Amino acid sequence: MTASYRCFRARSSLSCCNTHADDDMSALFQILPCDLRDTLLCDPSQDQLVEVILDLGCLPQAHYIDDSGRRYLRNTEVSMEEIQCVLKEIGQFGGDNRAGIEGTLHRISAIRNRKGEVIGLTCRVGRARGQIDMVRDLLDFGESILFVGRPGVGKTTVVREISRVLSDELHKRVVIVDTSNEIGGDGDIPHSAIGGARRLQVPDPSMQHQVMIEAVENHMPEVIIIDEIGTESEVHACRTIAERGVMLIGTAHGEQLENIIKNPTLSDLIGGVVTVTLSDQEARIRNCSKSVLERKTPSPFPFLIEINERDYWIVHRTERSVDALLRGKKPLVEVRRRTQQLQVVIERWRTKA
């Protein structure tokens, strides 16, 4: 493989992953048991904190960015009284078992027993900034972008920052469909991290696709931002919105593009896959069997970005990459990584003939 590359320094220190001035960590720590709060407040790596886990009868844990293990915060188990105290400090849980802390970007997710009682909590840190330098140049194209990556890798932080840049710097009419209030934060007044973007809340997660269409029909957006596309109805809504000429910024769970191609629910996000029977002559020209897989339609997302790690992304031109993969070839991609000097290096990898 050969590569060409270029690099640039992050536009300001506010864009680098170390910044947490807008993250309001104290609000998250305030709802925790006192001893855990004190431990985390004194932790020099709190700006790397991803989540705190409180499960009944288990040791409380903290997970950190790029930390493959877990850290126990004390050597005594979590009690039901402690869980109940946390519940008193947060908002109500929605149908997706998620709640928030008003005025912040943090998310609290519940685990329930068979009686419906909360016996576990995942307290996820919501970050206002940290990733926009990895994708800022692509926003100038004005084309839709789909981000894929495993949970916790930073997809929501990315789309939150994109909403701010598109609305405040590129002066677009941006509407966020915020199903769990995770992009704009809990409460009726959205967090300042989304800039001038408008936010539509979703009464129930099953209604996400309806609110997506409502956003287009009622509010004349130039950009729609949607987190966690996961059902056929939401995929269909994305196609409908794209066909109306509206830019889409979305996320989906998956390690890489191949996961989306093989997922029957999500594959229409990359154009869909259909089995085609070739003529004898065409099969000979392609040097393949007569029955092959091909992309069905144009993708509603011209760009697809795999977030492998917070500082290591792979950028696909979606249709070209899908077509190459379906033919058993390696696609041309951009590899974007952030160095320790906060430079974003972009390498274009091309497979030799």
JSON list of N, CA and C in Angstrom, two decimals, residues 144-219:
[
{"chain": "A", "resi": 144, "resn": "SER", "atom": "N", "xyz": [-23.69, 14.97, 3.66]},
{"chain": "A", "resi": 144, "resn": "SER", "atom": "CA", "xyz": [-24.09, 14.22, 4.85]},
{"chain": "A", "resi": 144, "resn": "SER", "atom": "C", "xyz": [-22.98, 13.28, 5.30]},
{"chain": "A", "resi": 145, "resn": "ILE", "atom": "N", "xyz": [-22.90, 13.09, 6.62]},
{"chain": "A", "resi": 145, "resn": "ILE", "atom": "CA", "xyz": [-21.85, 12.26, 7.22]},
{"chain": "A", "resi": 145, "resn": "ILE", "atom": "C", "xyz": [-22.49, 11.30, 8.22]},
{"chain": "A", "resi": 146, "resn": "LEU", "atom": "N", "xyz": [-22.13, 10.01, 8.12]},
{"chain": "A", "resi": 146, "resn": "LEU", "atom": "CA", "xyz": [-22.55, 9.00, 9.09]},
{"chain": "A", "resi": 146, "resn": "LEU", "atom": "C", "xyz": [-21.32, 8.56, 9.88]},
{"chain": "A", "resi": 147, "resn": "PHE", "atom": "N", "xyz": [-21.43, 8.62, 11.21]},
{"chain": "A", "resi": 147, "resn": "PHE", "atom": "CA", "xyz": [-20.35, 8.17, 12.09]},
{"chain": "A", "resi": 147, "resn": "PHE", "atom": "C", "xyz": [-20.71, 6.80, 12.65]},
{"chain": "A", "resi": 148, "resn": "VAL", "atom": "N", "xyz": [-19.78, 5.86, 12.58]},
{"chain": "A", "resi": 148, "resn": "VAL", "atom": "CA", "xyz": [-19.98, 4.55, 13.19]},
{"chain": "A", "resi": 148, "resn": "VAL", "atom": "C", "xyz": [-18.85, 4.29, 14.18]},
{"chain": "A", "resi": 149, "resn": "GLY", "atom": "N", "xyz": [-19.16, 3.56, 15.20]},
{"chain": "A", "resi": 149, "resn": "GLY", "atom": "CA", "xyz": [-18.17, 3.25, 16.23]},
{"chain": "A", "resi": 149, "resn": "GLY", "atom": "C", "xyz": [-18.86, 2.59, 17.41]},
{"chain": "A", "resi": 150, "resn": "ARG", "atom": "N", "xyz": [-18.07, 1.90, 18.20]},
{"chain": "A", "resi": 150, "resn": "ARG", "atom": "CA", "xyz": [-18.64, 1.20, 19.35]},
{"chain": "A", "resi": 150, "resn": "ARG", "atom": "C", "xyz": [-19.12, 2.22, 20.39]},
{"chain": "A", "resi": 151, "resn": "PRO", "atom": "N", "xyz": [-19.99, 1.81, 21.32]},
{"chain": "A", "resi": 151, "resn": "PRO", "atom": "CA", "xyz": [-20.45, 2.73, 22.36]},
{"chain": "A", "resi": 151, "resn": "PRO", "atom": "C", "xyz": [-19.29, 3.28, 23.17]},
{"chain": "A", "resi": 152, "resn": "GLY", "atom": "N", "xyz": [-19.35, 4.58, 23.49]},
{"chain": "A", "resi": 152, "resn": "GLY", "atom": "CA", "xyz": [-18.35, 5.20, 24.34]},
{"chain": "A", "resi": 152, "resn": "GLY", "atom": "C", "xyz": [-17.14, 5.75, 23.63]},
{"chain": "A", "resi": 153, "resn": "VAL", "atom": "N", "xyz": [-17.11, 5.65, 22.30]},
{"chain": "A", "resi": 153, "resn": "VAL", "atom": "CA", "xyz": [-15.91, 6.09, 21.58]},
{"chain": "A", "resi": 153, "resn": "VAL", "atom": "C", "xyz": [-15.94, 7.59, 21.27]},
{"chain": "A", "resi": 154, "resn": "GLY", "atom": "N", "xyz": [-17.09, 8.23, 21.48]},
{"chain": "A", "resi": 154, "resn": "GLY", "atom": "CA", "xyz": [-17.15, 9.68, 21.30]},
{"chain": "A", "resi": 154, "resn": "GLY", "atom": "C", "xyz": [-18.02, 10.19, 20.17]},
{"chain": "A", "resi": 155, "resn": "LYS", "atom": "N", "xyz": [-18.94, 9.35, 19.66]},
{"chain": "A", "resi": 155, "resn": "LYS", "atom": "CA", "xyz": [-19.77, 9.77, 18.52]},
{"chain": "A", "resi": 155, "resn": "LYS", "atom": "C", "xyz": [-20.68, 10.94, 18.88]},
{"chain": "A", "resi": 156, "resn": "THR", "atom": "N", "xyz": [-21.29, 10.89, 20.05]},
{"chain": "A", "resi": 156, "resn": "THR", "atom": "CA", "xyz": [-22.21, 11.95, 20.43]},
{"chain": "A", "resi": 156, "resn": "THR", "atom": "C", "xyz": [-21.49, 13.28, 20.62]},
{"chain": "A", "resi": 157, "resn": "THR", "atom": "N", "xyz": [-20.30, 13.24, 21.20]},
{"chain": "A", "resi": 157, "resn": "THR", "atom": "CA", "xyz": [-19.51, 14.47, 21.34]},
{"chain": "A", "resi": 157, "resn": "THR", "atom": "C", "xyz": [-19.23, 15.09, 19.98]},
{"chain": "A", "resi": 158, "resn": "VAL", "atom": "N", "xyz": [-18.94, 14.25, 19.00]},
{"chain": "A", "resi": 158, "resn": "VAL", "atom": "CA", "xyz": [-18.64, 14.74, 17.65]},
{"chain": "A", "resi": 158, "resn": "VAL", "atom": "C", "xyz": [-19.85, 15.45, 17.05]},
{"chain": "A", "resi": 159, "resn": "VAL", "atom": "N", "xyz": [-21.01, 14.81, 17.08]},
{"chain": "A", "resi": 159, "resn": "VAL", "atom": "CA", "xyz": [-22.18, 15.43, 16.44]},
{"chain": "A", "resi": 159, "resn": "VAL", "atom": "C", "xyz": [-22.62, 16.67, 17.20]},
{"chain": "A", "resi": 160, "resn": "ARG", "atom": "N", "xyz": [-22.38, 16.70, 18.50]},
{"chain": "A", "resi": 160, "resn": "ARG", "atom": "CA", "xyz": [-22.70, 17.89, 19.28]},
{"chain": "A", "resi": 160, "resn": "ARG", "atom": "C", "xyz": [-21.85, 19.08, 18.83]},
{"chain": "A", "resi": 161, "resn": "GLU", "atom": "N", "xyz": [-20.56, 18.83, 18.67]},
{"chain": "A", "resi": 161, "resn": "GLU", "atom": "CA", "xyz": [-19.66, 19.90, 18.20]},
{"chain": "A", "resi": 161, "resn": "GLU", "atom": "C", "xyz": [-19.99, 20.32, 16.78]},
{"chain": "A", "resi": 162, "resn": "ILE", "atom": "N", "xyz": [-20.34, 19.34, 15.94]},
{"chain": "A", "resi": 162, "resn": "ILE", "atom": "CA", "xyz": [-20.69, 19.66, 14.56]},
{"chain": "A", "resi": 162, "resn": "ILE", "atom": "C", "xyz": [-21.91, 20.58, 14.52]},
{"chain": "A", "resi": 163, "resn": "SER", "atom": "N", "xyz": [-22.89, 20.33, 15.38]},
{"chain": "A", "resi": 163, "resn": "SER", "atom": "CA", "xyz": [-24.08, 21.19, 15.40]},
{"chain": "A", "resi": 163, "resn": "SER", "atom": "C", "xyz": [-23.70, 22.64, 15.70]},
{"chain": "A", "resi": 164, "resn": "ARG", "atom": "N", "xyz": [-22.75, 22.83, 16.61]},
{"chain": "A", "resi": 164, "resn": "ARG", "atom": "CA", "xyz": [-22.31, 24.18, 16.95]},
{"chain": "A", "resi": 164, "resn": "ARG", "atom": "C", "xyz": [-21.58, 24.84, 15.78]},
{"chain": "A", "resi": 165, "resn": "VAL", "atom": "N", "xyz": [-20.67, 24.11, 15.15]},
{"chain": "A", "resi": 165, "resn": "VAL", "atom": "CA", "xyz": [-19.89, 24.67, 14.05]},
{"chain": "A", "resi": 165, "resn": "VAL", "atom": "C", "xyz": [-20.79, 25.00, 12.86]},
{"chain": "A", "resi": 166, "resn": "LEU", "atom": "N", "xyz": [-21.70, 24.09, 12.52]},
{"chain": "A", "resi": 166, "resn": "LEU", "atom": "CA", "xyz": [-22.59, 24.33, 11.38]},
{"chain": "A", "resi": 166, "resn": "LEU", "atom": "C", "xyz": [-23.50, 25.53, 11.62]},
{"chain": "A", "resi": 167, "resn": "SER", "atom": "N", "xyz": [-23.98, 25.68, 12.84]},
{"chain": "A", "resi": 167, "resn": "SER", "atom": "CA", "xyz": [-24.91, 26.78, 13.11]},
{"chain": "A", "resi": 167, "resn": "SER", "atom": "C", "xyz": [-24.20, 28.11, 13.34]},
{"chain": "A", "resi": 168, "resn": "ASP", "atom": "N", "xyz": [-23.09, 28.09, 14.09]},
{"chain": "A", "resi": 168, "resn": "ASP", "atom": "CA", "xyz": [-22.45, 29.34, 14.49]},
{"chain": "A", "resi": 168, "resn": "ASP", "atom": "C", "xyz": [-21.37, 29.82, 13.52]},
{"chain": "A", "resi": 169, "resn": "GLU", "atom": "N", "xyz": [-20.63, 28.88, 12.93]},
{"chain": "A", "resi": 169, "resn": "GLU", "atom": "CA", "xyz": [-19.53, 29.27, 12.04]},
{"chain": "A", "resi": 169, "resn": "GLU", "atom": "C", "xyz": [-19.93, 29.23, 10.57]},
{"chain": "A", "resi": 170, "resn": "LEU", "atom": "N", "xyz": [-20.74, 28.24, 10.19]},
{"chain": "A", "resi": 170, "resn": "LEU", "atom": "CA", "xyz": [-21.15, 28.13, 8.78]},
{"chain": "A", "resi": 170, "resn": "LEU", "atom": "C", "xyz": [-22.56, 28.67, 8.56]},
{"chain": "A", "resi": 171, "resn": "HIS", "atom": "N", "xyz": [-23.21, 29.13, 9.63]},
{"chain": "A", "resi": 171, "resn": "HIS", "atom": "CA", "xyz": [-24.49, 29.84, 9.55]},
{"chain": "A", "resi": 171, "resn": "HIS", "atom": "C", "xyz": [-25.58, 29.02, 8.86]},
{"chain": "A", "resi": 172, "resn": "LYS", "atom": "N", "xyz": [-25.65, 27.75, 9.20]},
{"chain": "A", "resi": 172, "resn": "LYS", "atom": "CA", "xyz": [-26.69, 26.87, 8.68]},
{"chain": "A", "resi": 172, "resn": "LYS", "atom": "C", "xyz": [-27.87, 26.82, 9.66]},
{"chain": "A", "resi": 173, "resn": "ARG", "atom": "N", "xyz": [-29.04, 26.54, 9.12]},
{"chain": "A", "resi": 173, "resn": "ARG", "atom": "CA", "xyz": [-30.21, 26.28, 9.97]},
{"chain": "A", "resi": 173, "resn": "ARG", "atom": "C", "xyz": [-30.14, 24.81, 10.40]},
{"chain": "A", "resi": 174, "resn": "VAL", "atom": "N", "xyz": [-29.81, 24.59, 11.65]},
{"chain": "A", "resi": 174, "resn": "VAL", "atom": "CA", "xyz": [-29.56, 23.25, 12.16]},
{"chain": "A", "resi": 174, "resn": "VAL", "atom": "C", "xyz": [-30.65, 22.86, 13.16]},
{"chain": "A", "resi": 175, "resn": "VAL", "atom": "N", "xyz": [-31.21, 21.67, 12.98]},
{"chain": "A", "resi": 175, "resn": "VAL", "atom": "CA", "xyz": [-32.19, 21.13, 13.92]},
{"chain": "A", "resi": 175, "resn": "VAL", "atom": "C", "xyz": [-31.68, 19.78, 14.41]},
{"chain": "A", "resi": 176, "resn": "ILE", "atom": "N", "xyz": [-31.63, 19.61, 15.72]},
{"chain": "A", "resi": 176, "resn": "ILE", "atom": "CA", "xyz": [-31.20, 18.36, 16.34]},
{"chain": "A", "resi": 176, "resn": "ILE", "atom": "C", "xyz": [-32.43, 17.59, 16.79]},
{"chain": "A", "resi": 177, "resn": "VAL", "atom": "N", "xyz": [-32.54, 16.33, 16.38]},
{"chain": "A", "resi": 177, "resn": "VAL", "atom": "CA", "xyz": [-33.56, 15.43, 16.91]},
{"chain": "A", "resi": 177, "resn": "VAL", "atom": "C", "xyz": [-32.91, 14.70, 18.08]},
{"chain": "A", "resi": 178, "resn": "ASP", "atom": "N", "xyz": [-33.26, 15.11, 19.29]},
{"chain": "A", "resi": 178, "resn": "ASP", "atom": "CA", "xyz": [-32.52, 14.70, 20.49]},
{"chain": "A", "resi": 178, "resn": "ASP", "atom": "C", "xyz": [-33.36, 13.70, 21.29]},
{"chain": "A", "resi": 179, "resn": "THR", "atom": "N", "xyz": [-33.25, 12.44, 20.94]},
{"chain": "A", "resi": 179, "resn": "THR", "atom": "CA", "xyz": [-34.14, 11.42, 21.47]},
{"chain": "A", "resi": 179, "resn": "THR", "atom": "C", "xyz": [-33.99, 11.23, 22.97]},
{"chain": "A", "resi": 180, "resn": "SER", "atom": "N", "xyz": [-32.77, 11.21, 23.47]},
{"chain": "A", "resi": 180, "resn": "SER", "atom": "CA", "xyz": [-32.54, 10.99, 24.90]},
{"chain": "A", "resi": 180, "resn": "SER", "atom": "C", "xyz": [-32.01, 12.24, 25.60]},
{"chain": "A", "resi": 181, "resn": "ASN", "atom": "N", "xyz": [-32.14, 13.40, 24.95]},
{"chain": "A", "resi": 181, "resn": "ASN", "atom": "CA", "xyz": [-31.58, 14.65, 25.49]},
{"chain": "A", "resi": 181, "resn": "ASN", "atom": "C", "xyz": [-30.09, 14.53, 25.74]},
{"chain": "A", "resi": 182, "resn": "GLU", "atom": "N", "xyz": [-29.43, 13.68, 24.97]},
{"chain": "A", "resi": 182, "resn": "GLU", "atom": "CA", "xyz": [-28.01, 13.46, 25.19]},
{"chain": "A", "resi": 182, "resn": "GLU", "atom": "C", "xyz": [-27.16, 14.47, 24.41]},
{"chain": "A", "resi": 183, "resn": "ILE", "atom": "N", "xyz": [-27.66, 14.96, 23.29]},
{"chain": "A", "resi": 183, "resn": "ILE", "atom": "CA", "xyz": [-26.89, 15.93, 22.50]},
{"chain": "A", "resi": 183, "resn": "ILE", "atom": "C", "xyz": [-26.97, 17.31, 23.13]},
{"chain": "A", "resi": 184, "resn": "GLY", "atom": "N", "xyz": [-28.18, 17.74, 23.46]},
{"chain": "A", "resi": 184, "resn": "GLY", "atom": "CA", "xyz": [-28.38, 19.09, 23.99]},
{"chain": "A", "resi": 184, "resn": "GLY", "atom": "C", "xyz": [-28.52, 19.17, 25.49]},
{"chain": "A", "resi": 185, "resn": "GLY", "atom": "N", "xyz": [-28.45, 18.03, 26.19]},
{"chain": "A", "resi": 185, "resn": "GLY", "atom": "CA", "xyz": [-28.55, 18.04, 27.64]},
{"chain": "A", "resi": 185, "resn": "GLY", "atom": "C", "xyz": [-29.98, 17.98, 28.13]},
{"chain": "A", "resi": 186, "resn": "ASP", "atom": "N", "xyz": [-30.13, 17.65, 29.41]},
{"chain": "A", "resi": 186, "resn": "ASP", "atom": "CA", "xyz": [-31.46, 17.52, 30.00]},
{"chain": "A", "resi": 186, "resn": "ASP", "atom": "C", "xyz": [-32.07, 18.89, 30.28]},
{"chain": "A", "resi": 187, "resn": "GLY", "atom": "N", "xyz": [-33.40, 18.94, 30.31]},
{"chain": "A", "resi": 187, "resn": "GLY", "atom": "CA", "xyz": [-34.10, 20.19, 30.55]},
{"chain": "A", "resi": 187, "resn": "GLY", "atom": "C", "xyz": [-34.59, 20.82, 29.25]},
{"chain": "A", "resi": 188, "resn": "ASP", "atom": "N", "xyz": [-35.43, 21.83, 29.38]},
{"chain": "A", "resi": 188, "resn": "ASP", "atom": "CA", "xyz": [-36.03, 22.47, 28.21]},
{"chain": "A", "resi": 188, "resn": "ASP", "atom": "C", "xyz": [-35.11, 23.48, 27.53]},
{"chain": "A", "resi": 189, "resn": "ILE", "atom": "N", "xyz": [-34.13, 23.99, 28.24]},
{"chain": "A", "resi": 189, "resn": "ILE", "atom": "CA", "xyz": [-33.17, 24.93, 27.65]},
{"chain": "A", "resi": 189, "resn": "ILE", "atom": "C", "xyz": [-31.92, 24.14, 27.27]},
{"chain": "A", "resi": 190, "resn": "PRO", "atom": "N", "xyz": [-31.59, 24.04, 25.99]},
{"chain": "A", "resi": 190, "resn": "PRO", "atom": "CA", "xyz": [-30.44, 23.22, 25.58]},
{"chain": "A", "resi": 190, "resn": "PRO", "atom": "C", "xyz": [-29.12, 23.80, 26.05]},
{"chain": "A", "resi": 191, "resn": "HIS", "atom": "N", "xyz": [-28.14, 22.94, 26.17]},
{"chain": "A", "resi": 191, "resn": "HIS", "atom": "CA", "xyz": [-26.79, 23.33, 26.60]},
{"chain": "A", "resi": 191, "resn": "HIS", "atom": "C", "xyz": [-26.15, 24.22, 25.54]},
{"chain": "A", "resi": 192, "resn": "SER", "atom": "N", "xyz": [-25.33, 25.15, 25.99]},
{"chain": "A", "resi": 192, "resn": "SER", "atom": "CA", "xyz": [-24.68, 26.09, 25.07]},
{"chain": "A", "resi": 192, "resn": "SER", "atom": "C", "xyz": [-23.73, 25.40, 24.10]},
{"chain": "A", "resi": 193, "resn": "ALA", "atom": "N", "xyz": [-23.38, 24.14, 24.37]},
{"chain": "A", "resi": 193, "resn": "ALA", "atom": "CA", "xyz": [-22.44, 23.43, 23.50]},
{"chain": "A", "resi": 193, "resn": "ALA", "atom": "C", "xyz": [-22.98, 23.23, 22.09]},
{"chain": "A", "resi": 194, "resn": "ILE", "atom": "N", "xyz": [-24.31, 23.30, 21.90]},
{"chain": "A", "resi": 194, "resn": "ILE", "atom": "CA", "xyz": [-24.85, 23.10, 20.55]},
{"chain": "A", "resi": 194, "resn": "ILE", "atom": "C", "xyz": [-24.95, 24.42, 19.78]},
{"chain": "A", "resi": 195, "resn": "GLY", "atom": "N", "xyz": [-24.49, 25.51, 20.38]},
{"chain": "A", "resi": 195, "resn": "GLY", "atom": "CA", "xyz": [-24.50, 26.79, 19.68]},
{"chain": "A", "resi": 195, "resn": "GLY", "atom": "C", "xyz": [-25.91, 27.25, 19.37]},
{"chain": "A", "resi": 196, "resn": "GLY", "atom": "N", "xyz": [-26.10, 27.74, 18.15]},
{"chain": "A", "resi": 196, "resn": "GLY", "atom": "CA", "xyz": [-27.39, 28.26, 17.74]},
{"chain": "A", "resi": 196, "resn": "GLY", "atom": "C", "xyz": [-28.32, 27.23, 17.14]},
{"chain": "A", "resi": 197, "resn": "ALA", "atom": "N", "xyz": [-27.95, 25.96, 17.21]},
{"chain": "A", "resi": 197, "resn": "ALA", "atom": "CA", "xyz": [-28.82, 24.90, 16.68]},
{"chain": "A", "resi": 197, "resn": "ALA", "atom": "C", "xyz": [-30.09, 24.81, 17.52]},
{"chain": "A", "resi": 198, "resn": "ARG", "atom": "N", "xyz": [-31.19, 24.44, 16.86]},
{"chain": "A", "resi": 198, "resn": "ARG", "atom": "CA", "xyz": [-32.44, 24.21, 17.56]},
{"chain": "A", "resi": 198, "resn": "ARG", "atom": "C", "xyz": [-32.55, 22.73, 17.91]},
{"chain": "A", "resi": 199, "resn": "ARG", "atom": "N", "xyz": [-33.36, 22.44, 18.94]},
{"chain": "A", "resi": 199, "resn": "ARG", "atom": "CA", "xyz": [-33.43, 21.07, 19.41]},
{"chain": "A", "resi": 199, "resn": "ARG", "atom": "C", "xyz": [-34.89, 20.62, 19.53]},
{"chain": "A", "resi": 200, "resn": "LEU", "atom": "N", "xyz": [-35.21, 19.48, 18.93]},
{"chain": "A", "resi": 200, "resn": "LEU", "atom": "CA", "xyz": [-36.52, 18.87, 19.09]},
{"chain": "A", "resi": 200, "resn": "LEU", "atom": "C", "xyz": [-36.37, 17.68, 20.03]},
{"chain": "A", "resi": 201, "resn": "GLN", "atom": "N", "xyz": [-37.12, 17.69, 21.13]},
{"chain": "A", "resi": 201, "resn": "GLN", "atom": "CA", "xyz": [-37.12, 16.55, 22.03]},
{"chain": "A", "resi": 201, "resn": "GLN", "atom": "C", "xyz": [-38.11, 15.50, 21.54]},
{"chain": "A", "resi": 202, "resn": "VAL", "atom": "N", "xyz": [-37.87, 14.26, 21.93]},
{"chain": "A", "resi": 202, "resn": "VAL", "atom": "CA", "xyz": [-38.68, 13.13, 21.45]},
{"chain": "A", "resi": 202, "resn": "VAL", "atom": "C", "xyz": [-39.41, 12.53, 22.64]},
{"chain": "A", "resi": 203, "resn": "PRO", "atom": "N", "xyz": [-40.76, 12.50, 22.62]},
{"chain": "A", "resi": 203, "resn": "PRO", "atom": "CA", "xyz": [-41.51, 11.99, 23.77]},
{"chain": "A", "resi": 203, "resn": "PRO", "atom": "C", "xyz": [-41.19, 10.55, 24.13]},
{"chain": "A", "resi": 204, "resn": "ASP", "atom": "N", "xyz": [-40.96, 9.73, 23.11]},
{"chain": "A", "resi": 204, "resn": "ASP", "atom": "CA", "xyz": [-40.66, 8.31, 23.32]},
{"chain": "A", "resi": 204, "resn": "ASP", "atom": "C", "xyz": [-39.70, 7.86, 22.23]},
{"chain": "A", "resi": 205, "resn": "PRO", "atom": "N", "xyz": [-38.71, 7.02, 22.55]},
{"chain": "A", "resi": 205, "resn": "PRO", "atom": "CA", "xyz": [-37.73, 6.61, 21.53]},
{"chain": "A", "resi": 205, "resn": "PRO", "atom": "C", "xyz": [-38.36, 6.00, 20.28]},
{"chain": "A", "resi": 206, "resn": "SER", "atom": "N", "xyz": [-39.51, 5.35, 20.43]},
{"chain": "A", "resi": 206, "resn": "SER", "atom": "CA", "xyz": [-40.16, 4.74, 19.27]},
{"chain": "A", "resi": 206, "resn": "SER", "atom": "C", "xyz": [-40.69, 5.78, 18.29]},
{"chain": "A", "resi": 207, "resn": "MET", "atom": "N", "xyz": [-40.75, 7.04, 18.70]},
{"chain": "A", "resi": 207, "resn": "MET", "atom": "CA", "xyz": [-41.25, 8.12, 17.85]},
{"chain": "A", "resi": 207, "resn": "MET", "atom": "C", "xyz": [-40.14, 8.89, 17.16]},
{"chain": "A", "resi": 208, "resn": "GLN", "atom": "N", "xyz": [-38.90, 8.44, 17.28]},
{"chain": "A", "resi": 208, "resn": "GLN", "atom": "CA", "xyz": [-37.78, 9.20, 16.74]},
{"chain": "A", "resi": 208, "resn": "GLN", "atom": "C", "xyz": [-37.95, 9.48, 15.25]},
{"chain": "A", "resi": 209, "resn": "HIS", "atom": "N", "xyz": [-38.37, 8.47, 14.48]},
{"chain": "A", "resi": 209, "resn": "HIS", "atom": "CA", "xyz": [-38.49, 8.66, 13.03]},
{"chain": "A", "resi": 209, "resn": "HIS", "atom": "C", "xyz": [-39.57, 9.69, 12.70]},
{"chain": "A", "resi": 210, "resn": "GLN", "atom": "N", "xyz": [-40.64, 9.73, 13.49]},
{"chain": "A", "resi": 210, "resn": "GLN", "atom": "CA", "xyz": [-41.71, 10.70, 13.24]},
{"chain": "A", "resi": 210, "resn": "GLN", "atom": "C", "xyz": [-41.22, 12.12, 13.49]},
{"chain": "A", "resi": 211, "resn": "VAL", "atom": "N", "xyz": [-40.44, 12.31, 14.55]},
{"chain": "A", "resi": 211, "resn": "VAL", "atom": "CA", "xyz": [-39.92, 13.64, 14.86]},
{"chain": "A", "resi": 211, "resn": "VAL", "atom": "C", "xyz": [-38.90, 14.07, 13.80]},
{"chain": "A", "resi": 212, "resn": "MET", "atom": "N", "xyz": [-38.16, 13.13, 13.24]},
{"chain": "A", "resi": 212, "resn": "MET", "atom": "CA", "xyz": [-37.23, 13.46, 12.15]},
{"chain": "A", "resi": 212, "resn": "MET", "atom": "C", "xyz": [-37.98, 14.07, 10.97]},
{"chain": "A", "resi": 213, "resn": "ILE", "atom": "N", "xyz": [-39.08, 13.44, 10.57]},
{"chain": "A", "resi": 213, "resn": "ILE", "atom": "CA", "xyz": [-39.87, 13.96, 9.45]},
{"chain": "A", "resi": 213, "resn": "ILE", "atom": "C", "xyz": [-40.54, 15.27, 9.83]},
{"chain": "A", "resi": 214, "resn": "GLU", "atom": "N", "xyz": [-41.03, 15.36, 11.06]},
{"chain": "A", "resi": 214, "resn": "GLU", "atom": "CA", "xyz": [-41.64, 16.60, 11.54]},
{"chain": "A", "resi": 214, "resn": "GLU", "atom": "C", "xyz": [-40.65, 17.76, 11.47]},
{"chain": "A", "resi": 215, "resn": "ALA", "atom": "N", "xyz": [-39.40, 17.49, 11.81]},
{"chain": "A", "resi": 215, "resn": "ALA", "atom": "CA", "xyz": [-38.38, 18.54, 11.77]},
{"chain": "A", "resi": 215, "resn": "ALA", "atom": "C", "xyz": [-38.24, 19.13, 10.38]},
{"chain": "A", "resi": 216, "resn": "VAL", "atom": "N", "xyz": [-38.26, 18.26, 9.37]},
{"chain": "A", "resi": 216, "resn": "VAL", "atom": "CA", "xyz": [-38.11, 18.72, 7.99]},
{"chain": "A", "resi": 216, "resn": "VAL", "atom": "C", "xyz": [-39.35, 19.47, 7.52]},
{"chain": "A", "resi": 217, "resn": "GLU", "atom": "N", "xyz": [-40.51, 18.94, 7.84]},
{"chain": "A", "resi": 217, "resn": "GLU", "atom": "CA", "xyz": [-41.75, 19.51, 7.33]},
{"chain": "A", "resi": 217, "resn": "GLU", "atom": "C", "xyz": [-42.12, 20.82, 8.01]},
{"chain": "A", "resi": 218, "resn": "ASN", "atom": "N", "xyz": [-41.75, 20.99, 9.27]},
{"chain": "A", "resi": 218, "resn": "ASN", "atom": "CA", "xyz": [-42.23, 22.14, 10.04]},
{"chain": "A", "resi": 218, "resn": "ASN", "atom": "C", "xyz": [-41.20, 23.25, 10.25]},
{"chain": "A", "resi": 219, "resn": "HIS", "atom": "N", "xyz": [-39.91, 22.93, 10.17]},
{"chain": "A", "resi": 219, "resn": "HIS", "atom": "CA", "xyz": [-38.92, 23.90, 10.64]},
{"chain": "A", "resi": 219, "resn": "HIS", "atom": "C", "xyz": [-37.88, 24.30, 9.60]}
]
